Tab-separated table of C-alpha atoms and ligand atoms in Angstrom:
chain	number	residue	atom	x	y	z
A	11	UNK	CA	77.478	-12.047	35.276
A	12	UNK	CA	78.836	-11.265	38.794
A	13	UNK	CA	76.611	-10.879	41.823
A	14	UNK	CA	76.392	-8.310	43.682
A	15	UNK	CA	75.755	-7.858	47.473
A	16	UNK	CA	73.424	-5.363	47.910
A	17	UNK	CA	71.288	-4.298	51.249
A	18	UNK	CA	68.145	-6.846	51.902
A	19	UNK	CA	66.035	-3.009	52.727
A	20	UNK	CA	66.461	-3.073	48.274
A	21	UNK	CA	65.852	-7.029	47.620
A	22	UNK	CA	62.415	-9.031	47.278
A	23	UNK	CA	61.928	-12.613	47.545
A	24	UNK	CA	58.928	-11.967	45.480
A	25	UNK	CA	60.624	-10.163	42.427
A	26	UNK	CA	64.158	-12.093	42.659
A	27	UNK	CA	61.124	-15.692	41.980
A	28	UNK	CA	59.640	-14.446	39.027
A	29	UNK	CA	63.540	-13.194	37.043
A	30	UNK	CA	64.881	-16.414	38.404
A	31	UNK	CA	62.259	-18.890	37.150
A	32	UNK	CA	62.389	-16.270	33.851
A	33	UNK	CA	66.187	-17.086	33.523
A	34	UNK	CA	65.890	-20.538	33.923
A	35	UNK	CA	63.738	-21.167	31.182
A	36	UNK	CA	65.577	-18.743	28.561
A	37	UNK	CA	69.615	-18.534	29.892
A	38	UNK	CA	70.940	-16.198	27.038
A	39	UNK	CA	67.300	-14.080	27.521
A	40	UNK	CA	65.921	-14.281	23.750
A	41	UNK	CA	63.075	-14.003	24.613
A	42	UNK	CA	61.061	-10.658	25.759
A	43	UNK	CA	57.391	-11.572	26.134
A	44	UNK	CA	56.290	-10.062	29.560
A	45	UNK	CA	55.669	-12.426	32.266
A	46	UNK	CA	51.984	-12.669	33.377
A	47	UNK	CA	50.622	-13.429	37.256
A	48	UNK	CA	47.137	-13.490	37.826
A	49	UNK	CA	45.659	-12.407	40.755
A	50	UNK	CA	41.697	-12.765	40.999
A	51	UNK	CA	40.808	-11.108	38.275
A	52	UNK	CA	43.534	-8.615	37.631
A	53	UNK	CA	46.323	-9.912	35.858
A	54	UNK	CA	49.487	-7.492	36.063
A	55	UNK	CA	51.866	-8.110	32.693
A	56	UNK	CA	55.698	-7.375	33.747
A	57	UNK	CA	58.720	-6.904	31.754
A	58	UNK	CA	61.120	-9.390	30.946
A	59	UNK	CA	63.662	-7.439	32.080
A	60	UNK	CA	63.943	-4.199	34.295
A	61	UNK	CA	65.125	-3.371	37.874
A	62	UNK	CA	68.771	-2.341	38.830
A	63	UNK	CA	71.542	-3.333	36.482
A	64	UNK	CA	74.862	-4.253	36.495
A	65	UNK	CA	76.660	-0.630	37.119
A	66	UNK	CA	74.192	0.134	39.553
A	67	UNK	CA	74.169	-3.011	41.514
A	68	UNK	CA	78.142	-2.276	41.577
A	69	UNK	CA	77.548	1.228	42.900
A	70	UNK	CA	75.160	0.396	45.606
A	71	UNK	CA	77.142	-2.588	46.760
A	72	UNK	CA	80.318	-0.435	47.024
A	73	UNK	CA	78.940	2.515	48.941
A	74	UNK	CA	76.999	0.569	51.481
A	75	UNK	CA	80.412	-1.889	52.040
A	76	UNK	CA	82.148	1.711	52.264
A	77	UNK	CA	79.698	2.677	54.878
A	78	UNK	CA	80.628	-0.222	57.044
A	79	UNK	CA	84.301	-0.182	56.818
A	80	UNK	CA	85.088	3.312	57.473
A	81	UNK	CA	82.228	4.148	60.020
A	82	UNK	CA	84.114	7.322	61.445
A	83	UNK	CA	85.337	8.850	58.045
A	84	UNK	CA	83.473	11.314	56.151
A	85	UNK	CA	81.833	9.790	53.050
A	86	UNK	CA	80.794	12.327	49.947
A	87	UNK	CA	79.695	11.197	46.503
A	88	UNK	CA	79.874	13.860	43.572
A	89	UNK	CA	76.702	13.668	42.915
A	90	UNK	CA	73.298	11.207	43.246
A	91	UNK	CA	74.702	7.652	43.425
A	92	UNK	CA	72.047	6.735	41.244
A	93	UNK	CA	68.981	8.564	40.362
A	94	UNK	CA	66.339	6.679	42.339
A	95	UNK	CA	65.285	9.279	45.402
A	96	UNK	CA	64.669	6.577	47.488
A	97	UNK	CA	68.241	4.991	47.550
A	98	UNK	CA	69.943	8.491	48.027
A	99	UNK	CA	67.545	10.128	50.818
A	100	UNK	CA	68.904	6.415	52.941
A	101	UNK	CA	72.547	7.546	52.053
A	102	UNK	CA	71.855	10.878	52.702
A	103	UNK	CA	70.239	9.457	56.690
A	104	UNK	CA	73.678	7.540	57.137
A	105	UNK	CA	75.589	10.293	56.872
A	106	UNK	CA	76.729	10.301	53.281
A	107	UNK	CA	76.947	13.916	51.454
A	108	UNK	CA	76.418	14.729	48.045
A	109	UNK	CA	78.972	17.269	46.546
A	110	UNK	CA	76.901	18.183	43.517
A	111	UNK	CA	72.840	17.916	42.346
A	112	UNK	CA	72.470	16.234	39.602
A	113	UNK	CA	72.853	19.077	37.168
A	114	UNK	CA	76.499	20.062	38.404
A	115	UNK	CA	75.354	23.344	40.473
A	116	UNK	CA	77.808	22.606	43.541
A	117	UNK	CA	75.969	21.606	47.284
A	118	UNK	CA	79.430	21.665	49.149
A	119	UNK	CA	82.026	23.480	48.995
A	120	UNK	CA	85.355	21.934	47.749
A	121	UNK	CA	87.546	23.671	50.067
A	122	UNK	CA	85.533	21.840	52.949
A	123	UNK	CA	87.019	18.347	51.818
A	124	UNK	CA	90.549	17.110	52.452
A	125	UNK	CA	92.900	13.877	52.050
A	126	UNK	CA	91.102	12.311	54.731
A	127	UNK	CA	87.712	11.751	53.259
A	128	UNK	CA	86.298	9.009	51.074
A	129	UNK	CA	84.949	10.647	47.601
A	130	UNK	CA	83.046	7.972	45.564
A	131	UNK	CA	82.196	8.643	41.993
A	132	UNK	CA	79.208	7.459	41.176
A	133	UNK	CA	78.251	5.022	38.430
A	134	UNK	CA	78.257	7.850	35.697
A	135	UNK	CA	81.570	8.464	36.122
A	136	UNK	CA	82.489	11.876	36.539
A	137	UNK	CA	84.549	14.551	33.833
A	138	UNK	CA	88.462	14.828	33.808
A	139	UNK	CA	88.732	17.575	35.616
A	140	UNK	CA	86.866	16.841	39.139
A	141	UNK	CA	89.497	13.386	38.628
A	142	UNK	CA	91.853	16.176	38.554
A	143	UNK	CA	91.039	18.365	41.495
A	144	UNK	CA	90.591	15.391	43.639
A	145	UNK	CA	94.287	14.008	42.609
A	146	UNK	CA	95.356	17.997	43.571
A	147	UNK	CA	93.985	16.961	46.657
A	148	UNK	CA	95.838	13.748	47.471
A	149	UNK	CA	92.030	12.021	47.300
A	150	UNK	CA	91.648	8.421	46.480
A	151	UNK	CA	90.124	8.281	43.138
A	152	UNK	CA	90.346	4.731	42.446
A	153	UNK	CA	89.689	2.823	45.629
A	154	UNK	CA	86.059	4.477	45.376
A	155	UNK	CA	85.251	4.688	42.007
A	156	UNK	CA	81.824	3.218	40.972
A	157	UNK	CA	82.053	4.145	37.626
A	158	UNK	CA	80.388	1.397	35.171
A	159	UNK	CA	82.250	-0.491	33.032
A	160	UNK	CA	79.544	-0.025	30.094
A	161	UNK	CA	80.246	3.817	31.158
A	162	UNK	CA	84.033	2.551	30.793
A	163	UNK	CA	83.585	1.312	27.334
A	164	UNK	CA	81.950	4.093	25.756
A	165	UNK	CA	85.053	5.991	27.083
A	166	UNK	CA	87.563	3.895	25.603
A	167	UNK	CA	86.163	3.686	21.844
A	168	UNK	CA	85.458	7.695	22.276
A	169	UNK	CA	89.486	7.803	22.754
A	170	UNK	CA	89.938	5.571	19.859
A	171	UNK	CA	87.701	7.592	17.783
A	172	UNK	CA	89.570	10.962	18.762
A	173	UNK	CA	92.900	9.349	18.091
A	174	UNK	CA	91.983	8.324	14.610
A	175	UNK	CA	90.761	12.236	14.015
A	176	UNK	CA	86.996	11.140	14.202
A	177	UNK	CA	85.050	13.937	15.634
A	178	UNK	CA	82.779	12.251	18.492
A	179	UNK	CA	79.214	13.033	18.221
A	180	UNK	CA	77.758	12.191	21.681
A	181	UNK	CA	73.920	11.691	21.756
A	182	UNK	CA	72.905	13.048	25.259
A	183	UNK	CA	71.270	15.002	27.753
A	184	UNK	CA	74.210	17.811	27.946
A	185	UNK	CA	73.329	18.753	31.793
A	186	UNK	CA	73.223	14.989	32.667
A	187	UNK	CA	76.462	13.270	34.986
A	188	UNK	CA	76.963	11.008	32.396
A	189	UNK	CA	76.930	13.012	29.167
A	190	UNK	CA	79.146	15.156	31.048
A	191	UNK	CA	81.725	12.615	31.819
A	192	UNK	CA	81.851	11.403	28.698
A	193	UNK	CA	82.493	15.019	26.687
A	194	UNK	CA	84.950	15.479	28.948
A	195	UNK	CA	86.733	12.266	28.499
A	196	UNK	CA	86.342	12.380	24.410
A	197	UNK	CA	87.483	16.157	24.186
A	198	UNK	CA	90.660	15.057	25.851
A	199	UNK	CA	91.657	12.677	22.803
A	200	UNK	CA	89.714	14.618	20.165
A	201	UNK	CA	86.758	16.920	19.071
A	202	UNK	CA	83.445	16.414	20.688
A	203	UNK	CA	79.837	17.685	20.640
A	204	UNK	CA	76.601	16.665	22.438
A	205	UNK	CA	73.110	16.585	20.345
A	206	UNK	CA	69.866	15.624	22.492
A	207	UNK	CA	68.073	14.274	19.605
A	208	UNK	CA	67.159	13.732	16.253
A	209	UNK	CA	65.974	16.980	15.783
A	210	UNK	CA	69.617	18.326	16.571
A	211	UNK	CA	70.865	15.866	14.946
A	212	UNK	CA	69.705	17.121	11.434
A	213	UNK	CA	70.603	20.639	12.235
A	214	UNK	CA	74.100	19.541	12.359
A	215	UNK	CA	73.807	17.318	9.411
A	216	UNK	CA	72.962	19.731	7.679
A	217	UNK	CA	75.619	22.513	8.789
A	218	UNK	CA	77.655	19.713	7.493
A	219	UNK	CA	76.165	18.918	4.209
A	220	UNK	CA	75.708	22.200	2.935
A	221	UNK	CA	78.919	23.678	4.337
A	222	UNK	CA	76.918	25.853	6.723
A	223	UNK	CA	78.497	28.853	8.819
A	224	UNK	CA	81.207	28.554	11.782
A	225	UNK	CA	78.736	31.065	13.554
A	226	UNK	CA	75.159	28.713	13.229
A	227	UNK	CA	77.314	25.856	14.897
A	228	UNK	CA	78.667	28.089	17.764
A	229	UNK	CA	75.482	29.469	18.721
A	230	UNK	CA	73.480	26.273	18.081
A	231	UNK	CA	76.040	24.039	19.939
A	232	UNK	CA	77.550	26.829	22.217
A	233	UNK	CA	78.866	24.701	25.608
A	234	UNK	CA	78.091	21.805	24.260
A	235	UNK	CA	80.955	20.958	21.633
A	236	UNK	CA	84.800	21.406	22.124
A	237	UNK	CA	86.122	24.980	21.473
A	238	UNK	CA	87.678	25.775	18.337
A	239	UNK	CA	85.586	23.179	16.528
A	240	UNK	CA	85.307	24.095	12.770
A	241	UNK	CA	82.453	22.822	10.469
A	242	UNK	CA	84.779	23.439	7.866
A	243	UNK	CA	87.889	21.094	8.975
A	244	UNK	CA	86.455	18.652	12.014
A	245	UNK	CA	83.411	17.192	10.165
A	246	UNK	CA	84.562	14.727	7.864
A	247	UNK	CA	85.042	11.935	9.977
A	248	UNK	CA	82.825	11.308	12.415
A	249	UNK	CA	81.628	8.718	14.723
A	250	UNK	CA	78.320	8.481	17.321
A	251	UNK	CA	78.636	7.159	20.846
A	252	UNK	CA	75.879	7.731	23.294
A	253	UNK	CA	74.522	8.441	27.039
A	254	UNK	CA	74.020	4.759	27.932
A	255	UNK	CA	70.308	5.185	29.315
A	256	UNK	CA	69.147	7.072	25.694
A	257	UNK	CA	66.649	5.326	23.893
A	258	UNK	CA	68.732	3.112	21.850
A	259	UNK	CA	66.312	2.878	18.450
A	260	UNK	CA	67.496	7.362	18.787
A	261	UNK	CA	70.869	6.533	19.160
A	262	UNK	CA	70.576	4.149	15.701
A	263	UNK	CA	68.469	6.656	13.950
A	264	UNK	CA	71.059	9.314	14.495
A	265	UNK	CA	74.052	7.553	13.953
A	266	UNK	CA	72.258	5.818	10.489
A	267	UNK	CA	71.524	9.940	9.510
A	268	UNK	CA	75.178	10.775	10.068
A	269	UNK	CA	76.533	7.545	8.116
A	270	UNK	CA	74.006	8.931	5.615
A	271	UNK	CA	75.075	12.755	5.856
A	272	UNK	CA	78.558	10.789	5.094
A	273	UNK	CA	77.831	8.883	1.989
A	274	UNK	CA	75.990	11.833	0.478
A	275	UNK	CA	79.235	13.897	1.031
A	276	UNK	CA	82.217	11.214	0.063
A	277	UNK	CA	80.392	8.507	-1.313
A	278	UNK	CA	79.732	5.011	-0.383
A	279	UNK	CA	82.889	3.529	-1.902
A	280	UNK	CA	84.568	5.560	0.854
A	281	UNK	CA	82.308	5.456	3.962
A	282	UNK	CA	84.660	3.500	5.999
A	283	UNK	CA	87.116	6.088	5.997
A	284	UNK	CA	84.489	8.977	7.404
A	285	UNK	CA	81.899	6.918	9.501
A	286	UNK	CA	82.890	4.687	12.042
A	287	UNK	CA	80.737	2.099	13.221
A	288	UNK	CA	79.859	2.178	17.198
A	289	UNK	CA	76.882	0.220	17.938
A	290	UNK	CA	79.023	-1.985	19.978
A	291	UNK	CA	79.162	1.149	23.040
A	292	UNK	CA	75.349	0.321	23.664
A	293	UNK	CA	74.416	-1.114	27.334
A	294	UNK	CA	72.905	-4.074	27.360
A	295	UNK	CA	70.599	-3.229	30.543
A	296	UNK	CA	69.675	-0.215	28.423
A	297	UNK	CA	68.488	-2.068	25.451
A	298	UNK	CA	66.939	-5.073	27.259
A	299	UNK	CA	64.954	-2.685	29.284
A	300	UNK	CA	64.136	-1.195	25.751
A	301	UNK	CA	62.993	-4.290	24.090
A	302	UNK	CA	61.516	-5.842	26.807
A	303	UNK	CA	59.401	-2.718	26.888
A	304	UNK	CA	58.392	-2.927	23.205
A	305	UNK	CA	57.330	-6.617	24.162
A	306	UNK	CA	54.974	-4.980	26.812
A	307	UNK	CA	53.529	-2.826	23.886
A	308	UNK	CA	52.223	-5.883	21.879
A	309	UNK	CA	50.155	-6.244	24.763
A	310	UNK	CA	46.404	-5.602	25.929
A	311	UNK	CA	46.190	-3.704	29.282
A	312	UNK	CA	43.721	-1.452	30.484
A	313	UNK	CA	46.518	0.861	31.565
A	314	UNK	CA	50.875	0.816	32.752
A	315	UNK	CA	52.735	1.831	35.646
A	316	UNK	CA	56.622	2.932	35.626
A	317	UNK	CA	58.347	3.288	38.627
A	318	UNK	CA	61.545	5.045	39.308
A	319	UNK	CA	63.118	8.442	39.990
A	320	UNK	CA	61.693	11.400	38.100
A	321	UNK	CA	65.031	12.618	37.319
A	322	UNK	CA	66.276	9.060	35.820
A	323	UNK	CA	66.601	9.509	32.000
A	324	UNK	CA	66.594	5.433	31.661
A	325	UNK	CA	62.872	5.586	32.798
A	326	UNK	CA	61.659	8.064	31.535
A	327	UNK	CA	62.271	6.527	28.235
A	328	UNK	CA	59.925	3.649	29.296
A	329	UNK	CA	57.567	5.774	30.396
A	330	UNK	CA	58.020	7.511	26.454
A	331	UNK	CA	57.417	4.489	24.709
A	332	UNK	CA	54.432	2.771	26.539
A	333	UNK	CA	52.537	5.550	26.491
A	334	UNK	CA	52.636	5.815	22.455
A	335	UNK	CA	49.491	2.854	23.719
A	336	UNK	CA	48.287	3.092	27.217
A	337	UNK	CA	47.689	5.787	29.669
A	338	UNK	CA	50.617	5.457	31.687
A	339	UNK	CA	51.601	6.231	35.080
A	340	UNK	CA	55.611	7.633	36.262
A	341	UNK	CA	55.573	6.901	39.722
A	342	UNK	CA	58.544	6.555	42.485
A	343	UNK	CA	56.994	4.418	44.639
A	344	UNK	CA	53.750	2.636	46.305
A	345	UNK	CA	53.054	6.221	47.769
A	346	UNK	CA	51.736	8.093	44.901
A	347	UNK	CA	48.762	5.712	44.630
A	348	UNK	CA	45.793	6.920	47.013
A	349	UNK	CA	43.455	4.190	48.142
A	350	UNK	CA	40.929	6.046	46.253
A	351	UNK	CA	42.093	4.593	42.782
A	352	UNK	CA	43.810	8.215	42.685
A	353	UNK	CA	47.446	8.229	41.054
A	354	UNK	CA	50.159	11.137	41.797
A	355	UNK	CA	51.926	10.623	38.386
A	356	UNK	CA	54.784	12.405	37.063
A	357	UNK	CA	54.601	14.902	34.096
A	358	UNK	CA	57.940	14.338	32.593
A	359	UNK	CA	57.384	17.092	29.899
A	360	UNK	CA	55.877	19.965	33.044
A	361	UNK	CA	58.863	18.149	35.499
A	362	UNK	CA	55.180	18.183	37.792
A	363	UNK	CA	53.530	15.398	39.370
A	364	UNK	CA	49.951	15.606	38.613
A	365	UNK	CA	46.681	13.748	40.318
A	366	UNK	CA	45.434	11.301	38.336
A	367	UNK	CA	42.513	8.770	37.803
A	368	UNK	CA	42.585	5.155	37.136
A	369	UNK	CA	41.055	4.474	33.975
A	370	UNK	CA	39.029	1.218	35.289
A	371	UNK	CA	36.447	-0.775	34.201
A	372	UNK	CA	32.746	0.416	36.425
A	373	UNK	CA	32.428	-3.100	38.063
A	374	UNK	CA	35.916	-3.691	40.229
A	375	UNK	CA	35.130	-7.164	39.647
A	376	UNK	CA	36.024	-6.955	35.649
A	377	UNK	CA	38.821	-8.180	34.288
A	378	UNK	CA	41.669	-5.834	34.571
A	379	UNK	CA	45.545	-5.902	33.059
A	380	UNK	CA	47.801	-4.030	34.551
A	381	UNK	CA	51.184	-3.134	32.791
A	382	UNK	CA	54.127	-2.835	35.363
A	383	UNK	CA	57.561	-1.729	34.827
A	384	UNK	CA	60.737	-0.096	36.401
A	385	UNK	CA	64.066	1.176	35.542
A	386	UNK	CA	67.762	0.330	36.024
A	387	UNK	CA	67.712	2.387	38.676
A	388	UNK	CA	64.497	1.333	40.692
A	389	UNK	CA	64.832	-1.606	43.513
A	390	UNK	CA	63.265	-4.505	42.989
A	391	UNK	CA	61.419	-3.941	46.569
A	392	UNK	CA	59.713	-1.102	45.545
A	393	UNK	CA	58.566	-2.861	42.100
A	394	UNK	CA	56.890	-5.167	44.536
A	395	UNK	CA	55.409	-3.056	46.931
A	396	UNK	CA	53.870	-0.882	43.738
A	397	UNK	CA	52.813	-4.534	42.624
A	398	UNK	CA	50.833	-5.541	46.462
A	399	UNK	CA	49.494	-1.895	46.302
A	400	UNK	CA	47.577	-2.276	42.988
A	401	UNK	CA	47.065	-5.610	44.298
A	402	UNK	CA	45.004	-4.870	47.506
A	403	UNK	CA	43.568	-1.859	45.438
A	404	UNK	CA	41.728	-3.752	42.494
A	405	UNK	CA	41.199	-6.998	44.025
A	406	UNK	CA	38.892	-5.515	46.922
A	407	UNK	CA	35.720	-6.967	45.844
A	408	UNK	CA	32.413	-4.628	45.254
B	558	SF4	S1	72.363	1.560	32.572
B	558	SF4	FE1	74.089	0.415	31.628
B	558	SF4	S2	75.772	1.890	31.578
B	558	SF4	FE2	74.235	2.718	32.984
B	558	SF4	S3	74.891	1.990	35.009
B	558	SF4	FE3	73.447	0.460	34.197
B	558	SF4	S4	74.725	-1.093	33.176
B	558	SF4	FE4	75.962	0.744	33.472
């Protein structure tokens, strides 16, 4: 895979050992088991795989070289380049503005940006129309676009699906950059809508199945699928792509419901020609994240930590599956853990960050395993410095 150049302030010798000697033992990466390193007696049990991925890697590289070339133009991204608050509020110090939060409420205004300005897309993407009002405005869009190829690809068999009258169910966070992009780009070629989850997901089916009312689906689905989109006529071929970071075992369960919604309605004999099969649109970084997580759930620890931005959907689903077994911690960085084993840990349900204890042994000289974690979003130099803080916090001796 290519190699990115990215700023040494987001790189550590100490992280960039442990995947390296990882990789060398298993090339094609078959094998999740977490890697252990003892330390005294505290052993801390990391993932095979986490830590900034490909699109990411691509993003950062690009906007720092951007920074560089053009010192005295004006640089804006649409949005967060990536949701990790760390890497923004740096971009945000050198000058770079964000056009848009994260949620598409807009921070500057678009008449206050002309031909001569650099507007980078981030590695989301962004929808159809902001491509469109940039081109009005005789912007670059394709010198500085960081988009993601795995973003790419979803986009691509989305078009396919609309041109071969497939209705594109997107499984999503609706408000998210992504999901956003990527209903725009598939209601250009066809007929889209956005579900969050299973739950939705079964509302719909059903709609479907029992040939439910035009007016359910538009106040169920309101903004969120294409206008003029019957249940009677658009739902009988269909075909499930997702937001990349979404937990990919979801994305599986919903598009197995749907194939299953299918089969009751026309049959098995003729599920090819009403379910199409898209599990190939999954990123990798997103399931090997995944997996290696489940790995880290076959595990003793005493308790995990997951570090990355609060608003990073990729994370967050780590932080949803390890704690179906440990207390675990959301943190952004070494600075939410006090030196009094106190943790400031994000609430992802409350959106609060909430003072925590360390549930720890009574001697500080017991045995302790410590899960640790990140996601494609988080630099590997904060995963370290999270790694010396827990370090020089359960290692001082009694
Ligand atoms: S998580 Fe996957 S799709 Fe998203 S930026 Fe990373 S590599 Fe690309």
């Amino acid at each position: 895979m290519k190699q990115f150049n990215i700023p040494n302030q987001y790189k550590s010798s100490f992280i960039q050992d442990i995947k390296r000697a990882r990789k060398a033992e298993d090339k094609l990466k078959r094998d999740f088991s977490p890697t252990f390193i003892k330390r005294e007696h505290v052993t801390f049990i990391l993932a095979r795989h986490f830590g900034f991925c490909y699109g990411v890697e691509n993003a950062v590289e690009k906007i720092y070289h951007t920074l560089e070339e053009f010192p005295n133009k004006r640089v804006f991204l649409l949005s967060q380049m990536i949701h990790n608050p760390i890497v923004n509020e740096d971009l945000l110090s050198r000058g770079v503005n964000f056009i848009m939060d994260t949620q598409g409420n807009q921070l500057i205004d678009w008449d206050s940006i002309n031909k001569n300005d650099i507007v980078v897309t981030p590695a989301f993407g962004t929808t159809l129309e902001i491509e469109q009002l940039l081109i009005n405005k005789n912007i670059d869009i394709k010198t500085f676009d960081t988009t993601c190829p795995f973003v790419e690809k979803v986009w691509k068999r989305s078009a396919k699906l609309g041109n071969s009258n497939h209705t594109i169910i997107i499984h999503g966070k609706a408000n998210h950059e992504e999901t956003r992009a990527t209903f725009s780009h598939s209601k250009h070629t066809g007929k889209a809508i956005v579900i969050k989850d299973i739950e939705e997901a079964k509302i719909l089916g059903e709609l479907i199945l029992n040939n439910g009312k035009q007016e359910d689906l538009n106040s169920i689905f309101k903004d969120n699928m294409s206008e003029h989109l019957k249940i009677d006529k658009d739902f009988n071929k269909l075909g499930v792509v997702n937001q990349t970071t979404m937990l990919a075992s979801e994305t599986h369960e919903i598009a197995e419901y749907f194939k299953t919604i299918m089969i009751k309605k026309y049959g098995e004999e003729s599920i090819k020609n009403h379910f199409a099969d898209t599990r190939d649109t999954l990123c990798y970084a997103t399931n090997d994240n995944q997996n290696a997580t489940l790995a880290l759930m076959k595990e003793k620890a005493d308790f995990a930590v997951v570090v990355g931005g609060y608003n990073s959907s990729n994370t967050t689903h780590l932080v949803e599956l390890l704690e179906q077994k440990f207390e675990t911690f959301f943190i952004s960085s070494e600075k939410k853990i006090s030196s009094a084993n106190e943790i400031l840990s994000f609430n992802y349900k409350t959106k609060q960050e909430e003072p925590k204890f360390f549930p720890i042994p009574k001697s500080s000289n017991e045995p302790l395993n410590i899960i640790v974690t990140c996601g494609a979003s988080c630099p590997d130099r904060i995963m370290e410095d999270v790694i010396q803080k827990l370090d020089y916090l359960f290692n001082v001796k009694d």
